[in-house]
PDB file of C-alpha atoms and ligand atoms in Angstrom:
ATOM      1  CA  MET X   1      32.531  93.983 158.838  1.00  0.00           C
ATOM      2  CA  GLN X   2      32.018  94.811 162.552  1.00  0.00           C
ATOM      3  CA  LYS X   3      32.866  98.001 164.450  1.00  0.00           C
ATOM      4  CA  THR X   4      35.157  97.444 167.415  1.00  0.00           C
ATOM      5  CA  GLU X   5      35.944 100.669 169.305  1.00  0.00           C
ATOM      6  CA  MET X   6      35.058 104.270 168.490  1.00  0.00           C
ATOM      7  CA  LEU X   7      38.320 106.074 167.767  1.00  0.00           C
ATOM      8  CA  TYR X   8      37.078 109.580 167.136  1.00  0.00           C
ATOM      9  CA  GLU X   9      33.891 111.615 167.208  1.00  0.00           C
ATOM     10  CA  GLY X  10      34.069 114.684 164.997  1.00  0.00           C
ATOM     11  CA  LYS X  11      31.531 117.352 164.203  1.00  0.00           C
ATOM     12  CA  ALA X  12      29.859 115.406 161.379  1.00  0.00           C
ATOM     13  CA  LYS X  13      31.078 111.810 161.625  1.00  0.00           C
ATOM     14  CA  LYS X  14      32.236 109.095 163.992  1.00  0.00           C
ATOM     15  CA  VAL X  15      35.206 106.908 163.097  1.00  0.00           C
ATOM     16  CA  TYR X  16      35.409 103.288 164.315  1.00  0.00           C
ATOM     17  CA  ALA X  17      38.129 100.654 164.247  1.00  0.00           C
ATOM     18  CA  THR X  18      37.257  97.230 162.811  1.00  0.00           C
ATOM     19  CA  GLU X  19      38.739  93.728 163.120  1.00  0.00           C
ATOM     20  CA  ASN X  20      40.797  94.568 160.028  1.00  0.00           C
ATOM     21  CA  PRO X  21      43.697  96.879 161.039  1.00  0.00           C
ATOM     22  CA  GLU X  22      43.670  98.496 157.576  1.00  0.00           C
ATOM     23  CA  LEU X  23      39.940  99.382 157.584  1.00  0.00           C
ATOM     24  CA  TYR X  24      37.752 101.853 159.455  1.00  0.00           C
ATOM     25  CA  ILE X  25      33.988 102.376 159.517  1.00  0.00           C
ATOM     26  CA  VAL X  26      32.731 105.965 159.298  1.00  0.00           C
ATOM     27  CA  SER X  27      29.261 106.779 160.578  1.00  0.00           C
ATOM     28  CA  TYR X  28      27.640 110.005 159.371  1.00  0.00           C
ATOM     29  CA  LYS X  29      25.649 112.166 161.819  1.00  0.00           C
ATOM     30  CA  ASP X  30      22.809 114.659 161.339  1.00  0.00           C
ATOM     31  CA  ASP X  31      24.710 117.214 163.466  1.00  0.00           C
ATOM     32  CA  ALA X  32      25.702 120.396 161.669  1.00  0.00           C
ATOM     33  CA  THR X  33      28.174 123.069 162.696  1.00  0.00           C
ATOM     34  CA  ALA X  34      29.418 126.238 161.056  1.00  0.00           C
ATOM     35  CA  PHE X  35      31.873 129.047 161.808  1.00  0.00           C
ATOM     36  CA  ASN X  36      34.359 126.698 163.485  1.00  0.00           C
ATOM     37  CA  GLY X  37      31.709 125.170 165.752  1.00  0.00           C
ATOM     38  CA  LEU X  38      30.128 128.471 166.886  1.00  0.00           C
ATOM     39  CA  LYS X  39      26.809 127.684 165.184  1.00  0.00           C
ATOM     40  CA  LYS X  40      25.317 124.283 165.978  1.00  0.00           C
ATOM     41  CA  GLY X  41      22.213 122.455 164.822  1.00  0.00           C
ATOM     42  CA  THR X  42      20.858 119.322 163.208  1.00  0.00           C
ATOM     43  CA  ILE X  43      19.782 118.733 159.650  1.00  0.00           C
ATOM     44  CA  ALA X  44      17.289 115.838 159.552  1.00  0.00           C
ATOM     45  CA  GLY X  45      18.436 113.138 157.158  1.00  0.00           C
ATOM     46  CA  LYS X  46      21.859 114.711 156.548  1.00  0.00           C
ATOM     47  CA  GLY X  47      23.843 111.684 157.743  1.00  0.00           C
ATOM     48  CA  VAL X  48      22.193 109.396 155.209  1.00  0.00           C
ATOM     49  CA  ILE X  49      22.398 111.955 152.395  1.00  0.00           C
ATOM     50  CA  ASN X  50      26.075 112.805 152.967  1.00  0.00           C
ATOM     51  CA  ASN X  51      27.019 109.125 153.239  1.00  0.00           C
ATOM     52  CA  ARG X  52      25.236 108.161 150.031  1.00  0.00           C
ATOM     53  CA  VAL X  53      26.350 111.255 148.093  1.00  0.00           C
ATOM     54  CA  THR X  54      29.981 110.880 149.208  1.00  0.00           C
ATOM     55  CA  ASN X  55      30.062 107.219 148.208  1.00  0.00           C
ATOM     56  CA  TYR X  56      28.536 107.946 144.813  1.00  0.00           C
ATOM     57  CA  MET X  57      31.118 110.681 144.138  1.00  0.00           C
ATOM     58  CA  MET X  58      34.060 108.606 145.428  1.00  0.00           C
ATOM     59  CA  GLN X  59      33.091 105.716 143.121  1.00  0.00           C
ATOM     60  CA  MET X  60      32.700 108.061 140.138  1.00  0.00           C
ATOM     61  CA  LEU X  61      36.172 109.507 140.840  1.00  0.00           C
ATOM     62  CA  GLU X  62      37.784 106.105 141.418  1.00  0.00           C
ATOM     63  CA  LYS X  63      36.405 104.888 138.061  1.00  0.00           C
ATOM     64  CA  ASN X  64      38.048 107.904 136.434  1.00  0.00           C
ATOM     65  CA  GLY X  65      41.502 107.420 137.937  1.00  0.00           C
ATOM     66  CA  VAL X  66      41.387 109.255 141.279  1.00  0.00           C
ATOM     67  CA  PRO X  67      42.393 106.845 144.093  1.00  0.00           C
ATOM     68  CA  THR X  68      40.062 107.107 147.110  1.00  0.00           C
ATOM     69  CA  HIS X  69      39.575 105.568 150.563  1.00  0.00           C
ATOM     70  CA  PHE X  70      36.143 104.116 149.629  1.00  0.00           C
ATOM     71  CA  VAL X  71      35.635 100.383 150.225  1.00  0.00           C
ATOM     72  CA  GLU X  72      31.948  99.542 150.806  1.00  0.00           C
ATOM     73  CA  GLU X  73      28.682 101.149 151.912  1.00  0.00           C
ATOM     74  CA  ILE X  74      27.317  98.927 154.703  1.00  0.00           C
ATOM     75  CA  SER X  75      24.193 100.899 155.637  1.00  0.00           C
ATOM     76  CA  ASP X  76      22.458 104.155 154.727  1.00  0.00           C
ATOM     77  CA  SER X  77      24.731 106.094 157.081  1.00  0.00           C
ATOM     78  CA  GLU X  78      27.831 103.881 157.452  1.00  0.00           C
ATOM     79  CA  THR X  79      30.729 103.050 155.150  1.00  0.00           C
ATOM     80  CA  VAL X  80      33.880 100.947 155.301  1.00  0.00           C
ATOM     81  CA  VAL X  81      36.926 102.986 154.255  1.00  0.00           C
ATOM     82  CA  LYS X  82      40.635 102.359 154.048  1.00  0.00           C
ATOM     83  CA  LYS X  83      42.412 103.621 157.126  1.00  0.00           C
ATOM     84  CA  VAL X  84      44.623 106.590 156.282  1.00  0.00           C
ATOM     85  CA  GLN X  85      46.828 109.030 158.099  1.00  0.00           C
ATOM     86  CA  ILE X  86      45.107 112.299 157.211  1.00  0.00           C
ATOM     87  CA  VAL X  87      47.390 114.982 155.735  1.00  0.00           C
ATOM     88  CA  PRO X  88      46.384 117.940 157.940  1.00  0.00           C
ATOM     89  CA  LEU X  89      45.550 120.225 155.024  1.00  0.00           C
ATOM     90  CA  GLU X  90      42.095 121.280 153.852  1.00  0.00           C
ATOM     91  CA  VAL X  91      42.421 121.607 150.104  1.00  0.00           C
ATOM     92  CA  ILE X  92      39.969 124.131 148.700  1.00  0.00           C
ATOM     93  CA  ILE X  93      39.242 124.454 144.990  1.00  0.00           C
ATOM     94  CA  ARG X  94      37.149 127.329 143.649  1.00  0.00           C
ATOM     95  CA  ASN X  95      35.535 127.864 140.258  1.00  0.00           C
ATOM     96  CA  ILE X  96      33.307 130.808 141.223  1.00  0.00           C
ATOM     97  CA  SER X  97      33.838 133.469 143.917  1.00  0.00           C
ATOM     98  CA  ALA X  98      31.903 132.913 147.159  1.00  0.00           C
ATOM     99  CA  GLY X  99      32.250 132.640 150.933  1.00  0.00           C
ATOM    100  CA  SER X 100      35.591 133.489 152.484  1.00  0.00           C
ATOM    101  CA  PHE X 101      37.181 134.268 149.077  1.00  0.00           C
ATOM    102  CA  SER X 102      34.674 137.077 148.496  1.00  0.00           C
ATOM    103  CA  LYS X 103      35.067 138.310 152.063  1.00  0.00           C
ATOM    104  CA  ARG X 104      38.876 138.197 152.059  1.00  0.00           C
ATOM    105  CA  TYR X 105      39.351 139.935 148.724  1.00  0.00           C
ATOM    106  CA  GLY X 106      36.310 142.235 148.877  1.00  0.00           C
ATOM    107  CA  VAL X 107      34.554 140.946 145.756  1.00  0.00           C
ATOM    108  CA  GLU X 108      30.972 139.948 145.076  1.00  0.00           C
ATOM    109  CA  GLU X 109      29.924 136.298 144.999  1.00  0.00           C
ATOM    110  CA  GLY X 110      29.333 134.732 141.584  1.00  0.00           C
ATOM    111  CA  ILE X 111      32.403 135.809 139.569  1.00  0.00           C
ATOM    112  CA  VAL X 112      33.230 132.858 137.269  1.00  0.00           C
ATOM    113  CA  PHE X 113      37.005 132.330 137.196  1.00  0.00           C
ATOM    114  CA  GLU X 114      38.866 131.625 133.943  1.00  0.00           C
ATOM    115  CA  GLN X 115      40.886 129.003 135.827  1.00  0.00           C
ATOM    116  CA  PRO X 116      40.171 127.237 139.105  1.00  0.00           C
ATOM    117  CA  THR X 117      42.051 128.384 142.229  1.00  0.00           C
ATOM    118  CA  ILE X 118      43.564 126.202 144.923  1.00  0.00           C
ATOM    119  CA  GLU X 119      44.299 127.072 148.532  1.00  0.00           C
ATOM    120  CA  PHE X 120      45.247 125.178 151.668  1.00  0.00           C
ATOM    121  CA  SER X 121      44.162 125.557 155.276  1.00  0.00           C
ATOM    122  CA  TYR X 122      46.076 123.985 158.138  1.00  0.00           C
ATOM    123  CA  LYS X 123      43.566 121.500 159.619  1.00  0.00           C
ATOM    124  CA  ASN X 124      43.778 122.552 163.248  1.00  0.00           C
ATOM    125  CA  ASP X 125      40.566 123.418 165.126  1.00  0.00           C
ATOM    126  CA  ASP X 126      42.401 125.181 167.998  1.00  0.00           C
ATOM    127  CA  LEU X 127      43.912 127.622 165.498  1.00  0.00           C
ATOM    128  CA  GLY X 128      40.694 127.952 163.459  1.00  0.00           C
ATOM    129  CA  ASP X 129      42.088 126.205 160.337  1.00  0.00           C
ATOM    130  CA  PRO X 130      44.338 129.108 159.214  1.00  0.00           C
ATOM    131  CA  LEU X 131      45.143 129.680 155.548  1.00  0.00           C
ATOM    132  CA  ILE X 132      48.615 128.349 154.774  1.00  0.00           C
ATOM    133  CA  ASN X 133      50.843 128.217 151.676  1.00  0.00           C
ATOM    134  CA  GLU X 134      52.953 125.332 150.354  1.00  0.00           C
ATOM    135  CA  TYR X 135      56.161 126.676 151.879  1.00  0.00           C
ATOM    136  CA  HIS X 136      54.518 126.918 155.296  1.00  0.00           C
ATOM    137  CA  ALA X 137      53.200 123.347 154.911  1.00  0.00           C
ATOM    138  CA  LEU X 138      56.736 122.154 154.062  1.00  0.00           C
ATOM    139  CA  ALA X 139      58.283 124.127 156.952  1.00  0.00           C
ATOM    140  CA  LEU X 140      55.754 122.577 159.360  1.00  0.00           C
ATOM    141  CA  LYS X 141      56.443 119.126 157.819  1.00  0.00           C
ATOM    142  CA  LEU X 142      52.730 118.580 157.168  1.00  0.00           C
ATOM    143  CA  ALA X 143      53.575 116.916 153.834  1.00  0.00           C
ATOM    144  CA  THR X 144      56.535 116.441 151.493  1.00  0.00           C
ATOM    145  CA  ARG X 145      57.041 118.323 148.210  1.00  0.00           C
ATOM    146  CA  GLU X 146      56.106 115.143 146.287  1.00  0.00           C
ATOM    147  CA  GLU X 147      52.942 114.683 148.361  1.00  0.00           C
ATOM    148  CA  ILE X 148      51.877 118.306 147.830  1.00  0.00           C
ATOM    149  CA  ASP X 149      52.400 117.945 144.064  1.00  0.00           C
ATOM    150  CA  THR X 150      50.337 114.720 144.024  1.00  0.00           C
ATOM    151  CA  ILE X 151      47.590 116.325 146.116  1.00  0.00           C
ATOM    152  CA  LYS X 152      47.383 119.360 143.804  1.00  0.00           C
ATOM    153  CA  ALA X 153      47.213 117.203 140.662  1.00  0.00           C
ATOM    154  CA  LEU X 154      44.506 114.955 142.176  1.00  0.00           C
ATOM    155  CA  ALA X 155      42.523 117.963 143.446  1.00  0.00           C
ATOM    156  CA  PHE X 156      42.457 119.641 140.001  1.00  0.00           C
ATOM    157  CA  LYS X 157      41.577 116.339 138.308  1.00  0.00           C
ATOM    158  CA  THR X 158      38.756 115.850 140.832  1.00  0.00           C
ATOM    159  CA  ASN X 159      37.526 119.350 140.015  1.00  0.00           C
ATOM    160  CA  GLU X 160      37.364 118.657 136.268  1.00  0.00           C
ATOM    161  CA  LEU X 161      35.498 115.360 136.809  1.00  0.00           C
ATOM    162  CA  MET X 162      33.099 116.897 139.332  1.00  0.00           C
ATOM    163  CA  LYS X 163      32.448 120.031 137.227  1.00  0.00           C
ATOM    164  CA  ASP X 164      31.443 117.855 134.238  1.00  0.00           C
ATOM    165  CA  PHE X 165      29.324 115.589 136.429  1.00  0.00           C
ATOM    166  CA  PHE X 166      27.418 118.453 138.090  1.00  0.00           C
ATOM    167  CA  LYS X 167      26.906 120.349 134.827  1.00  0.00           C
ATOM    168  CA  LYS X 168      24.865 117.377 133.558  1.00  0.00           C
ATOM    169  CA  ILE X 169      22.516 117.619 136.556  1.00  0.00           C
ATOM    170  CA  ASN X 170      22.154 121.419 136.204  1.00  0.00           C
ATOM    171  CA  VAL X 171      24.350 122.318 139.150  1.00  0.00           C
ATOM    172  CA  ASP X 172      27.234 124.813 139.132  1.00  0.00           C
ATOM    173  CA  LEU X 173      30.111 123.552 141.273  1.00  0.00           C
ATOM    174  CA  VAL X 174      31.163 126.789 143.011  1.00  0.00           C
ATOM    175  CA  ASP X 175      33.841 125.528 145.420  1.00  0.00           C
ATOM    176  CA  PHE X 176      34.631 122.560 147.642  1.00  0.00           C
ATOM    177  CA  LYS X 177      37.003 121.184 150.271  1.00  0.00           C
ATOM    178  CA  LEU X 178      38.960 117.939 149.963  1.00  0.00           C
ATOM    179  CA  GLU X 179      41.095 115.976 152.407  1.00  0.00           C
ATOM    180  CA  PHE X 180      43.778 113.499 151.434  1.00  0.00           C
ATOM    181  CA  GLY X 181      45.466 110.741 153.435  1.00  0.00           C
ATOM    182  CA  ARG X 182      48.349 108.289 153.318  1.00  0.00           C
ATOM    183  CA  LEU X 183      47.730 104.546 153.140  1.00  0.00           C
ATOM    184  CA  SER X 184      50.140 102.411 155.181  1.00  0.00           C
ATOM    185  CA  ASP X 185      52.438 102.147 152.115  1.00  0.00           C
ATOM    186  CA  GLY X 186      52.469 105.945 151.758  1.00  0.00           C
ATOM    187  CA  THR X 187      50.160 106.154 148.730  1.00  0.00           C
ATOM    188  CA  ILE X 188      48.115 109.368 148.710  1.00  0.00           C
ATOM    189  CA  VAL X 189      44.346 108.827 148.356  1.00  0.00           C
ATOM    190  CA  LEU X 190      41.291 111.074 148.533  1.00  0.00           C
ATOM    191  CA  ALA X 191      39.590 110.652 151.938  1.00  0.00           C
ATOM    192  CA  ASP X 192      36.867 112.198 154.135  1.00  0.00           C
ATOM    193  CA  GLU X 193      33.685 113.313 152.322  1.00  0.00           C
ATOM    194  CA  ILE X 194      32.228 115.088 149.291  1.00  0.00           C
ATOM    195  CA  SER X 195      28.747 116.357 150.127  1.00  0.00           C
ATOM    196  CA  PRO X 196      26.547 119.455 150.432  1.00  0.00           C
ATOM    197  CA  ASP X 197      28.422 120.056 153.735  1.00  0.00           C
ATOM    198  CA  THR X 198      31.756 120.416 151.932  1.00  0.00           C
ATOM    199  CA  CYS X 199      30.812 121.813 148.506  1.00  0.00           C
ATOM    200  CA  ARG X 200      28.908 124.875 147.300  1.00  0.00           C
ATOM    201  CA  PHE X 201      26.264 123.875 144.761  1.00  0.00           C
ATOM    202  CA  TRP X 202      24.170 126.457 142.875  1.00  0.00           C
ATOM    203  CA  ASP X 203      21.282 125.481 140.614  1.00  0.00           C
ATOM    204  CA  SER X 204      22.490 126.379 137.104  1.00  0.00           C
ATOM    205  CA  ARG X 205      19.181 127.959 136.070  1.00  0.00           C
ATOM    206  CA  THR X 206      17.743 129.565 139.214  1.00  0.00           C
ATOM    207  CA  HIS X 207      21.096 130.056 141.063  1.00  0.00           C
ATOM    208  CA  GLU X 208      19.353 128.746 144.175  1.00  0.00           C
ATOM    209  CA  LYS X 209      21.828 127.545 146.832  1.00  0.00           C
ATOM    210  CA  LEU X 210      21.643 123.762 147.370  1.00  0.00           C
ATOM    211  CA  ASP X 211      24.258 123.319 150.109  1.00  0.00           C
ATOM    212  CA  LYS X 212      25.277 124.114 153.678  1.00  0.00           C
ATOM    213  CA  ASP X 213      25.081 127.884 153.048  1.00  0.00           C
ATOM    214  CA  ARG X 214      21.320 127.448 153.633  1.00  0.00           C
ATOM    215  CA  PHE X 215      22.222 126.431 157.224  1.00  0.00           C
ATOM    216  CA  ARG X 216      25.094 128.908 157.672  1.00  0.00           C
ATOM    217  CA  ARG X 217      23.007 131.858 156.445  1.00  0.00           C
ATOM    218  CA  ASP X 218      19.580 130.785 157.801  1.00  0.00           C
ATOM    219  CA  LEU X 219      18.065 130.634 154.319  1.00  0.00           C
ATOM    220  CA  GLY X 220      15.468 127.976 155.237  1.00  0.00           C
ATOM    221  CA  ASN X 221      14.587 124.665 153.562  1.00  0.00           C
ATOM    222  CA  VAL X 222      17.992 123.181 154.443  1.00  0.00           C
ATOM    223  CA  GLU X 223      16.667 119.598 154.421  1.00  0.00           C
ATOM    224  CA  GLY X 224      14.923 120.154 151.080  1.00  0.00           C
ATOM    225  CA  ALA X 225      18.153 121.376 149.455  1.00  0.00           C
ATOM    226  CA  TYR X 226      20.146 118.363 150.711  1.00  0.00           C
ATOM    227  CA  GLN X 227      17.405 116.004 149.488  1.00  0.00           C
ATOM    228  CA  GLU X 228      17.294 117.712 146.102  1.00  0.00           C
ATOM    229  CA  MET X 229      21.076 117.280 145.680  1.00  0.00           C
ATOM    230  CA  MET X 230      20.869 113.590 146.598  1.00  0.00           C
ATOM    231  CA  ARG X 231      17.966 113.109 144.177  1.00  0.00           C
ATOM    232  CA  ARG X 232      19.867 114.708 141.301  1.00  0.00           C
ATOM    233  CA  ILE X 233      23.205 112.981 142.042  1.00  0.00           C
ATOM    234  CA  LEU X 234      21.806 109.484 142.527  1.00  0.00           C
ATOM    235  CA  GLY X 235      19.302 110.013 139.710  1.00  0.00           C
ATOM    236  CA  GLU X 236      16.379 108.994 141.906  1.00  0.00           C
TER     237      GLU X 236
HETATM  238  P1  LIG S 301      35.976 117.059 162.048  1.00  0.00           P
HETATM  239  O1  LIG S 301      37.172 116.308 162.533  1.00  0.00           O
HETATM  240  O2  LIG S 301      36.385 118.250 161.223  1.00  0.00           O
HETATM  241  O3  LIG S 301      34.997 117.406 163.116  1.00  0.00           O
HETATM  242  P2  LIG S 301      34.319 114.869 160.969  1.00  0.00           P
HETATM  243  O4  LIG S 301      33.241 114.932 161.972  1.00  0.00           O
HETATM  244  O5  LIG S 301      33.923 114.717 159.533  1.00  0.00           O
HETATM  245  O6  LIG S 301      35.266 116.141 160.941  1.00  0.00           O
HETATM  246  O7  LIG S 301      35.265 113.684 161.418  1.00  0.00           O
HETATM  247  C1  LIG S 301      35.804 112.737 160.572  1.00  0.00           C
HETATM  248  C2  LIG S 301      37.296 112.670 160.791  1.00  0.00           C
HETATM  249  O8  LIG S 301      37.796 111.511 160.149  1.00  0.00           O
HETATM  250  C3  LIG S 301      38.030 113.852 160.184  1.00  0.00           C
HETATM  251  O9  LIG S 301      38.991 114.323 161.109  1.00  0.00           O
HETATM  252  C4  LIG S 301      38.699 113.269 158.934  1.00  0.00           C
HETATM  253  O10 LIG S 301      39.919 113.915 158.652  1.00  0.00           O
HETATM  254  C5  LIG S 301      38.929 111.833 159.356  1.00  0.00           C
HETATM  255  N1  LIG S 301      38.955 110.851 158.251  1.00  0.00           N
HETATM  256  C6  LIG S 301      38.251 110.873 157.087  1.00  0.00           C
HETATM  257  N2  LIG S 301      38.516 109.785 156.331  1.00  0.00           N
HETATM  258  C7  LIG S 301      39.414 109.042 157.030  1.00  0.00           C
HETATM  259  C8  LIG S 301      40.091 107.806 156.779  1.00  0.00           C
HETATM  260  N3  LIG S 301      39.889 107.102 155.658  1.00  0.00           N
HETATM  261  N4  LIG S 301      40.971 107.350 157.715  1.00  0.00           N
HETATM  262  C9  LIG S 301      41.186 108.067 158.862  1.00  0.00           C
HETATM  263  N5  LIG S 301      40.583 109.225 159.159  1.00  0.00           N
HETATM  264  C10 LIG S 301      39.700 109.719 158.256  1.00  0.00           C
HETATM  265  N1  LIG S 302      34.706 124.020 153.599  1.00  0.00           N
HETATM  266  C1  LIG S 302      34.568 122.853 154.339  1.00  0.00           C
HETATM  267  N2  LIG S 302      35.095 122.799 155.597  1.00  0.00           N
HETATM  268  C2  LIG S 302      35.754 123.841 156.155  1.00  0.00           C
HETATM  269  C3  LIG S 302      35.897 125.028 155.408  1.00  0.00           C
HETATM  270  C4  LIG S 302      35.358 125.097 154.138  1.00  0.00           C
HETATM  271  O1  LIG S 302      33.987 121.886 153.848  1.00  0.00           O
HETATM  272  O2  LIG S 302      36.213 123.719 157.304  1.00  0.00           O
HETATM  273  C5  LIG S 302      34.151 124.108 152.230  1.00  0.00           C
HETATM  274  C6  LIG S 302      32.922 124.994 152.167  1.00  0.00           C
HETATM  275  O3  LIG S 302      31.738 124.232 152.301  1.00  0.00           O
HETATM  276  C7  LIG S 302      33.025 125.579 150.775  1.00  0.00           C
HETATM  277  C8  LIG S 302      34.513 125.619 150.476  1.00  0.00           C
HETATM  278  O4  LIG S 302      35.122 124.715 151.387  1.00  0.00           O
HETATM  279  O5  LIG S 302      32.401 124.723 149.830  1.00  0.00           O
HETATM  280  C9  LIG S 302      35.121 126.992 150.628  1.00  0.00           C
HETATM  281  O6  LIG S 302      34.793 127.504 151.880  1.00  0.00           O
HETATM  282  P1  LIG S 302      35.218 128.994 152.287  1.00  0.00           P
HETATM  283  O7  LIG S 302      36.692 129.064 152.354  1.00  0.00           O
HETATM  284  O8  LIG S 302      34.545 129.974 151.380  1.00  0.00           O
HETATM  285  O9  LIG S 302      34.762 129.156 153.773  1.00  0.00           O
HETATM  286  P2  LIG S 302      33.367 129.442 154.454  1.00  0.00           P
HETATM  287  O10 LIG S 302      32.644 130.457 153.660  1.00  0.00           O
HETATM  288  O11 LIG S 302      32.706 128.095 154.474  1.00  0.00           O
HETATM  289  O12 LIG S 302      33.776 129.916 155.810  1.00  0.00           O
END
């Protein structure tokens, strides 16, 4: 599979067209941003880690009945994916309070919820990805009622599969962000990435943070945390 033209350069990945109109190639970068692009940096080795971790998770999910955009890893930092039209919603699932949930509702981090929560942000950088509810998403025609129901069911199923997976490698899955897209026939599939950039991972025993919060909060050893997550996930 060959790249033809670059279609999009985002904060963490580049997206290329290929000779096949139904397939794209995504290329993961070491660039890191936080706070809607206000904080910028690089995390050495992140592109490779996020590519390999995402592909491992996508294949685990696919095997367990969650349809995804994954097709084939073609190098350490590049993957062939099915082309989708991204539904402009960031779907956030939380199992434990942290980050903007704690800030918004004035609670400490680390409260374990009896049931997971779900929330949506409108994926729009100019507006700063504002929080949005299902009625707003319908009013703005971002997705149909059927699509929102499918997305919610797939997001909660993904959470159950990921929680079980991470428990076995001594990681608490605190929260994470998913993106979904439509294939050309309208089928909803899981797209984008699942990595330490998009999930909060806490070591189950030490509660050490093993994710992008080390970059956001200047906690040090960012590269080491990403490497540790890849090591545990891939079993290397
Ligand atoms: P951002 O756009 O937030 O800066 P990235 O740097 O990760 O994010 O860019 C990757 C872009 O590719 C995102 O906008 C994401 O929604 C989009 N994307 C992810 N998977 C697919 C796919 N299978 N088909 C089309 N677009 C995708
Ligand atoms: N997240 C993400 N991209 C975003 C916003 C959030 O991947 O644009 C992830 C983030 O890494 C965390 C979860 O979604 O795992 C919840 O993030 P939160 O709403 O707490 O926001 P933050 O604290 O990152 O501002």
